[in-house]
mmCIF file of C-alpha atoms in Angstrom:
data_model
loop_
_atom_site.group_PDB
_atom_site.id
_atom_site.type_symbol
_atom_site.label_atom_id
_atom_site.label_comp_id
_atom_site.label_asym_id
_atom_site.label_seq_id
_atom_site.Cartn_x
_atom_site.Cartn_y
_atom_site.Cartn_z
ATOM 1 C CA UNK A 201 44.988 6.616 225.033
ATOM 2 C CA UNK A 202 41.984 5.901 222.411
ATOM 3 C CA UNK A 203 41.603 2.530 221.867
ATOM 4 C CA UNK A 204 39.453 1.376 218.798
ATOM 5 C CA UNK A 205 37.907 -2.675 219.034
ATOM 6 C CA UNK A 206 36.184 -3.993 215.721
ATOM 7 C CA UNK A 207 34.545 -7.404 216.098
ATOM 8 C CA UNK A 208 31.272 -8.979 213.822
ATOM 9 C CA UNK A 209 32.863 -9.795 211.230
ATOM 10 C CA UNK A 210 32.836 -13.616 209.808
ATOM 11 C CA UNK A 211 32.944 -15.707 206.359
ATOM 12 C CA UNK A 212 29.075 -15.302 204.619
ATOM 13 C CA UNK A 213 27.842 -16.149 201.196
ATOM 14 C CA UNK A 214 27.177 -13.766 199.348
ATOM 15 C CA UNK A 215 24.076 -11.707 199.448
ATOM 16 C CA UNK A 216 23.735 -13.140 203.516
ATOM 17 C CA UNK A 217 24.360 -10.098 205.937
ATOM 18 C CA UNK A 218 26.120 -9.251 209.060
ATOM 19 C CA UNK A 219 26.356 -6.815 211.658
ATOM 20 C CA UNK A 220 30.194 -5.295 212.762
ATOM 21 C CA UNK A 221 30.644 -3.129 215.586
ATOM 22 C CA UNK A 222 33.111 -1.064 217.122
ATOM 23 C CA UNK A 223 33.707 -0.328 220.494
ATOM 24 C CA UNK A 224 35.859 3.220 220.954
ATOM 25 C CA UNK A 225 37.861 3.844 224.456
ATOM 26 C CA UNK A 226 36.979 7.098 225.339
ATOM 27 C CA UNK A 227 34.577 9.136 227.404
ATOM 28 C CA UNK A 228 34.020 12.040 225.039
ATOM 29 C CA UNK A 229 32.726 9.525 222.050
ATOM 30 C CA UNK A 230 29.821 11.141 221.903
ATOM 31 C CA UNK A 231 31.444 14.448 220.570
ATOM 32 C CA UNK A 232 32.894 12.504 217.246
ATOM 33 C CA UNK A 233 32.383 11.488 214.179
ATOM 34 C CA UNK A 234 32.608 8.238 213.634
ATOM 35 C CA UNK A 235 33.673 6.558 210.418
ATOM 36 C CA UNK A 236 33.920 2.882 208.813
ATOM 37 C CA UNK A 237 36.445 2.286 206.708
ATOM 38 C CA UNK A 238 37.454 -1.165 204.703
ATOM 39 C CA UNK A 239 40.752 -2.259 203.372
ATOM 40 C CA UNK A 240 41.111 -5.307 200.633
ATOM 41 C CA UNK A 241 43.782 -7.011 199.739
ATOM 42 C CA UNK A 242 46.711 -4.750 197.423
ATOM 43 C CA UNK A 243 43.992 -2.106 197.222
ATOM 44 C CA UNK A 244 43.734 1.448 199.890
ATOM 45 C CA UNK A 245 41.698 1.978 202.656
ATOM 46 C CA UNK A 246 37.951 3.077 201.787
ATOM 47 C CA UNK A 247 35.651 5.094 203.804
ATOM 48 C CA UNK A 248 32.348 3.367 203.861
ATOM 49 C CA UNK A 249 29.812 5.407 205.609
ATOM 50 C CA UNK A 250 30.370 8.003 208.489
ATOM 51 C CA UNK A 251 27.456 9.301 211.020
ATOM 52 C CA UNK A 252 28.608 11.819 212.669
ATOM 53 C CA UNK A 253 27.765 13.489 216.634
ATOM 54 C CA UNK A 254 24.520 14.128 216.091
ATOM 55 C CA UNK A 255 23.428 11.076 214.228
ATOM 56 C CA UNK A 256 23.677 11.545 210.555
ATOM 57 C CA UNK A 257 25.160 9.560 207.845
ATOM 58 C CA UNK A 258 26.825 9.904 204.438
ATOM 59 C CA UNK A 259 27.472 6.440 202.442
ATOM 60 C CA UNK A 260 30.017 5.795 199.496
ATOM 61 C CA UNK A 261 28.029 4.918 196.155
ATOM 62 C CA UNK A 262 29.063 1.138 196.550
ATOM 63 C CA UNK A 263 27.372 0.342 199.528
ATOM 64 C CA UNK A 264 24.637 2.764 199.614
ATOM 65 C CA UNK A 265 21.320 1.264 200.113
ATOM 66 C CA UNK A 266 23.275 -2.400 201.829
ATOM 67 C CA UNK A 267 24.924 -0.812 204.238
ATOM 68 C CA UNK A 268 23.455 0.976 207.483
ATOM 69 C CA UNK A 269 25.572 2.060 210.220
ATOM 70 C CA UNK A 270 23.985 3.451 213.563
ATOM 71 C CA UNK A 271 25.776 4.361 216.845
ATOM 72 C CA UNK A 272 25.051 4.115 220.874
ATOM 73 C CA UNK A 273 26.331 7.013 223.110
ATOM 74 C CA UNK A 274 25.584 5.433 226.640
ATOM 75 C CA UNK A 275 27.969 2.200 225.498
ATOM 76 C CA UNK A 276 30.496 3.681 223.646
ATOM 77 C CA UNK A 277 29.655 1.951 220.279
ATOM 78 C CA UNK A 278 29.233 2.464 216.093
ATOM 79 C CA UNK A 279 27.678 -0.159 214.303
ATOM 80 C CA UNK A 280 27.796 -1.108 210.730
ATOM 81 C CA UNK A 281 24.601 -3.550 209.361
ATOM 82 C CA UNK A 282 25.937 -5.345 205.887
ATOM 83 C CA UNK A 283 22.884 -6.758 204.010
ATOM 84 C CA UNK A 284 23.110 -8.177 200.873
ATOM 85 C CA UNK A 285 27.159 -8.853 200.363
ATOM 86 C CA UNK A 286 29.014 -9.138 197.950
ATOM 87 C CA UNK A 287 32.537 -10.514 197.146
ATOM 88 C CA UNK A 288 33.637 -6.834 196.248
ATOM 89 C CA UNK A 289 32.664 -6.827 200.441
ATOM 90 C CA UNK A 290 35.706 -8.740 201.149
ATOM 91 C CA UNK A 291 37.743 -7.037 203.237
ATOM 92 C CA UNK A 292 39.251 -6.047 206.218
ATOM 93 C CA UNK A 293 36.839 -3.187 208.385
ATOM 94 C CA UNK A 294 38.171 -0.520 210.613
ATOM 95 C CA UNK A 295 36.063 2.098 212.951
ATOM 96 C CA UNK A 296 37.961 5.393 213.859
ATOM 97 C CA UNK A 297 36.936 9.387 214.218
ATOM 98 C CA UNK A 298 37.277 11.986 212.549
ATOM 99 C CA UNK A 299 39.868 13.804 212.730
ATOM 100 C CA UNK A 300 41.496 9.992 212.542
ATOM 101 C CA UNK A 301 43.028 8.667 216.129
ATOM 102 C CA UNK A 302 45.947 6.559 216.294
ATOM 103 C CA UNK A 303 46.935 3.790 216.428
ATOM 104 C CA UNK A 304 44.241 2.084 214.090
ATOM 105 C CA UNK A 305 42.610 -0.588 216.114
ATOM 106 C CA UNK A 306 43.038 -4.702 214.480
ATOM 107 C CA UNK A 307 39.948 -4.628 212.021
ATOM 108 C CA UNK A 308 37.498 -7.769 211.707
ATOM 109 C CA UNK A 309 37.928 -9.935 208.708
ATOM 110 C CA UNK A 310 34.212 -9.841 205.922
ATOM 111 C CA UNK A 311 35.038 -12.839 203.659
ATOM 112 C CA UNK A 312 32.043 -13.164 201.195
ATOM 113 C CA UNK A 313 32.294 -15.810 199.045
ATOM 114 C CA UNK A 314 30.530 -19.595 197.972
#
């Protein structure tokens, strides 16, 4: 069973930065496209950035220029560097593969507040 373990969230002031990590328990991590999602209270889960098996990336307009996704295939880990955070970035952040694998991880809470 593939497991996703997200970490690195926390409370940060507007304009601050955080780096999230997602460790994936699979021997074929390098073959997966990996996606980061976020879900704010009362809202649907939103796809944030993706990173393909070969390192190609794509970002939602809401985070373009502020977030950077990367991966380390040797560590089975995908990262999300988030800069210039705003209160609108407050959400629980999840990672998953494509196609989606269940169960989802627990996610990591990011709160942007002064």
